[in-house]
Coordinates of C-alpha atoms in Angstrom, one line a residue:
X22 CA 3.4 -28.6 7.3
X23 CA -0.2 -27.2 7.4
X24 CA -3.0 -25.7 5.7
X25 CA -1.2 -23.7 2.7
X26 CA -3.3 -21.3 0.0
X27 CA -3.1 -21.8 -2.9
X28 CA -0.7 -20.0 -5.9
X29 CA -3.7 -19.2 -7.7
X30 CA -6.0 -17.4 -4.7
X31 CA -2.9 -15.4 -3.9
X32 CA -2.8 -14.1 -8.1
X33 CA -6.5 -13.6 -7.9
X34 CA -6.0 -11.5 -4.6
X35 CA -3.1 -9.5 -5.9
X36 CA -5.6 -8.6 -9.1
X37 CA -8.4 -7.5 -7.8
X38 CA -6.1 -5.0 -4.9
X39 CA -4.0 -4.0 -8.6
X40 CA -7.4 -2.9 -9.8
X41 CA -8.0 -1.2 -6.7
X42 CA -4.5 0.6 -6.7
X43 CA -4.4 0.9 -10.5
X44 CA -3.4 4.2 -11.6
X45 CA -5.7 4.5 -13.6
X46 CA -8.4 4.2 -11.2
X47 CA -9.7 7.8 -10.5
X48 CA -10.9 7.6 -6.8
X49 CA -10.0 9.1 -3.5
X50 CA -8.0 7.9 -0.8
X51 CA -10.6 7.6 1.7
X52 CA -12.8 5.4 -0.9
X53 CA -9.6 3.5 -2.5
X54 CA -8.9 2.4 1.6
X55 CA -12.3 1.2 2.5
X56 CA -12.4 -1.3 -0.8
X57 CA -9.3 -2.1 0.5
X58 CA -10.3 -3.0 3.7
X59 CA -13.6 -4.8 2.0
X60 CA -10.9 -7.1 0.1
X61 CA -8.3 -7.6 3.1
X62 CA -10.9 -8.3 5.6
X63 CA -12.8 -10.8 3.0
X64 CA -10.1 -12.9 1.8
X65 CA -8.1 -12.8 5.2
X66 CA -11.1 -14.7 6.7
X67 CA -11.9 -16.9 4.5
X68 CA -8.0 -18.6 4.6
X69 CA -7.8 -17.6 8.2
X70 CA -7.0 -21.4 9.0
X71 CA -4.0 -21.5 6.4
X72 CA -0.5 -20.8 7.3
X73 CA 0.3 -17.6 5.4
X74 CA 2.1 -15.3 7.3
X75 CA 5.2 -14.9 5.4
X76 CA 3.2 -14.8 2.5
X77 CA 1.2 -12.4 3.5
X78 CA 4.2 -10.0 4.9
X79 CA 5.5 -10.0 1.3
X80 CA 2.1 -9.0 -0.1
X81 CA 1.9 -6.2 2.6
X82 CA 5.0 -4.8 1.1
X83 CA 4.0 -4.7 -2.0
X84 CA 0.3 -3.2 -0.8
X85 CA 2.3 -0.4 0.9
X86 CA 4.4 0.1 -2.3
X87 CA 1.0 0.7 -4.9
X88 CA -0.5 2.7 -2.3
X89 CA 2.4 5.3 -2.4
X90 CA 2.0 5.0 -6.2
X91 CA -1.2 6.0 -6.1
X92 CA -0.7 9.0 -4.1
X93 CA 2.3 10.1 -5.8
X94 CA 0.5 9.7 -9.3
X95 CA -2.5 11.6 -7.6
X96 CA 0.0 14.7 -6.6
X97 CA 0.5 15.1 -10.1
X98 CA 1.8 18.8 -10.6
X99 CA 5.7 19.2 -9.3
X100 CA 4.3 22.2 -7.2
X101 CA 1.7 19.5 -5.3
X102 CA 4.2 17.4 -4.5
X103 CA 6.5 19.4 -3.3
X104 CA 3.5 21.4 -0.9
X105 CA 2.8 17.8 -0.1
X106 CA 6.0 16.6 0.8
X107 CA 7.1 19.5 2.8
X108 CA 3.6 19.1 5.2
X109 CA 4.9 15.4 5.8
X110 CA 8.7 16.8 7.0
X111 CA 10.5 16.8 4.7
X112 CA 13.1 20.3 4.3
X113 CA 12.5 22.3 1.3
X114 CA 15.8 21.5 -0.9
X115 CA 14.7 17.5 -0.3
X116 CA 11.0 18.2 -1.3
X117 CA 11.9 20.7 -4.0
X118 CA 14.8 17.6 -5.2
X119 CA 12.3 15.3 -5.1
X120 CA 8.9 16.9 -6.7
X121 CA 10.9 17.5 -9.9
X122 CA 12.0 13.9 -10.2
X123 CA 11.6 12.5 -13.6
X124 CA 11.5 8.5 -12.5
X125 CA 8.6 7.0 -13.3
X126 CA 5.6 6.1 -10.2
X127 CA 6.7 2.2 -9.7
X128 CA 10.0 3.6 -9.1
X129 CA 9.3 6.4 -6.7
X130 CA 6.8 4.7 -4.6
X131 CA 10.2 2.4 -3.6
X132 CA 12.6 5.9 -2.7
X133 CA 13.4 6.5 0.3
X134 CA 11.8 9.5 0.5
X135 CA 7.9 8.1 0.1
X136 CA 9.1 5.5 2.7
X137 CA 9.8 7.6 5.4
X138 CA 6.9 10.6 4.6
X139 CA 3.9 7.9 3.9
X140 CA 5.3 5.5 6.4
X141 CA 3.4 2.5 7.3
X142 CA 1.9 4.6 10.8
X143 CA 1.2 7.4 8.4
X144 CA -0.6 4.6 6.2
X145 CA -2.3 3.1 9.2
X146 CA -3.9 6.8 10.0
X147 CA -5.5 7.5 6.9
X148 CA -7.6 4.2 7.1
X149 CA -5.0 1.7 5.2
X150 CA -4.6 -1.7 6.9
X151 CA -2.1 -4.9 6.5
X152 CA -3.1 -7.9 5.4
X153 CA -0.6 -9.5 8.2
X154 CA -2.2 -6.9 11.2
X155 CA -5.8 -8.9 10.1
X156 CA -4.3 -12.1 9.9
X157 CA -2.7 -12.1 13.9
X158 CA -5.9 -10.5 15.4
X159 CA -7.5 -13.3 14.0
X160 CA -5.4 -15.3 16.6
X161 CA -3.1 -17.0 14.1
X162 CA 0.3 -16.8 15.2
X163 CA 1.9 -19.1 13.0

C-alpha cells in the first residue's frame, strides 16, 4: 500500500480537462493541446510520488475519448467530415457512412471508426500527451 490520491483531486482534475474539452469551448486544436499539457504536466508532478498508474490509464482513456469529441464536434458539416475522414484512410463508402451519422458526439468519439483515424499516435503528433506517458518519464514504475 503506498501513497494514494485522493477521490477528490482526481474530480477536480477531470473538471478542469472537461472544461478544456468542453464542446462548447470554441478553441483550436493546437491551443486546446498546450492547456492540456499545462494541466497534465501540473498535476502529474505534483502527485508524482503517489501510486496512480491504473488510475491514471483509465483517465487517459477517457482524455483520448473527449478529444475525439471535440474534433468531431469541430468537423461540423457532414461534407467536413467526410473530407476529413477520407485524408486519415478511411475509403469513401466508410467516410461517406460515417459523416452522415446521426449519433450524438459522446457516442461517436467511442466508434470504431474515430479510434482507428485519430489513434493515440495520430493524437500524440498533433501535440496531445497521456497522463500515464508523464507519469513513467517521471521514473515511477509502479
Amino acid at each position: 500500500m503506498g501513497i494514494r490520491v485522493h477521490e477528490n483531486s482526481i474530480k477536480k482534475l477531470k473538471a478542469k480537462l472537461k472544461e478544456v474539452t468542453g464542446r462548447s469551448n470554441a478553441m483550436g486544436m493546437k491551443i486546446r493541446s498546450i492547456k492540456l499539457r499545462q494541466i497534465i504536466v501540473g498535476w502529474v508532478n505534483y502527485f508524482k510520488l503517489a501510486d496512480m498508474r491504473s488510475t491514471l490509464k483509465t483517465l487517459d482513456e477517457w482524455l483520448r475519448r473527449r478529444i475525439r469529441l471535440c474534433y468531431w464536434k469541430q468537423w461540423k458539416k457532414i461534407k467536413t467530415r467526410h473530407d476529413n475522414l477520407k485524408k486519415l484512410g478511411i475509403n469513401e463508402h466508410k467516410a461517406w457512412e460515417y459523416a452522415n451519422t446521426r449519433k450524438g458526439y459522446w457516442r461517436i468519439s467511442n466508434s470504431p471508426i474515430l479510434a482507428r483515424t485519430l489513434s493515440n499516435k495520430h493524437l500524440k503528433e498533433q501535440g496531445f500527451i497521456t497522463l500515464t506517458e508523464k507519469y513513467l518519464s517521471l521514473g515511477n514504475s509502479y
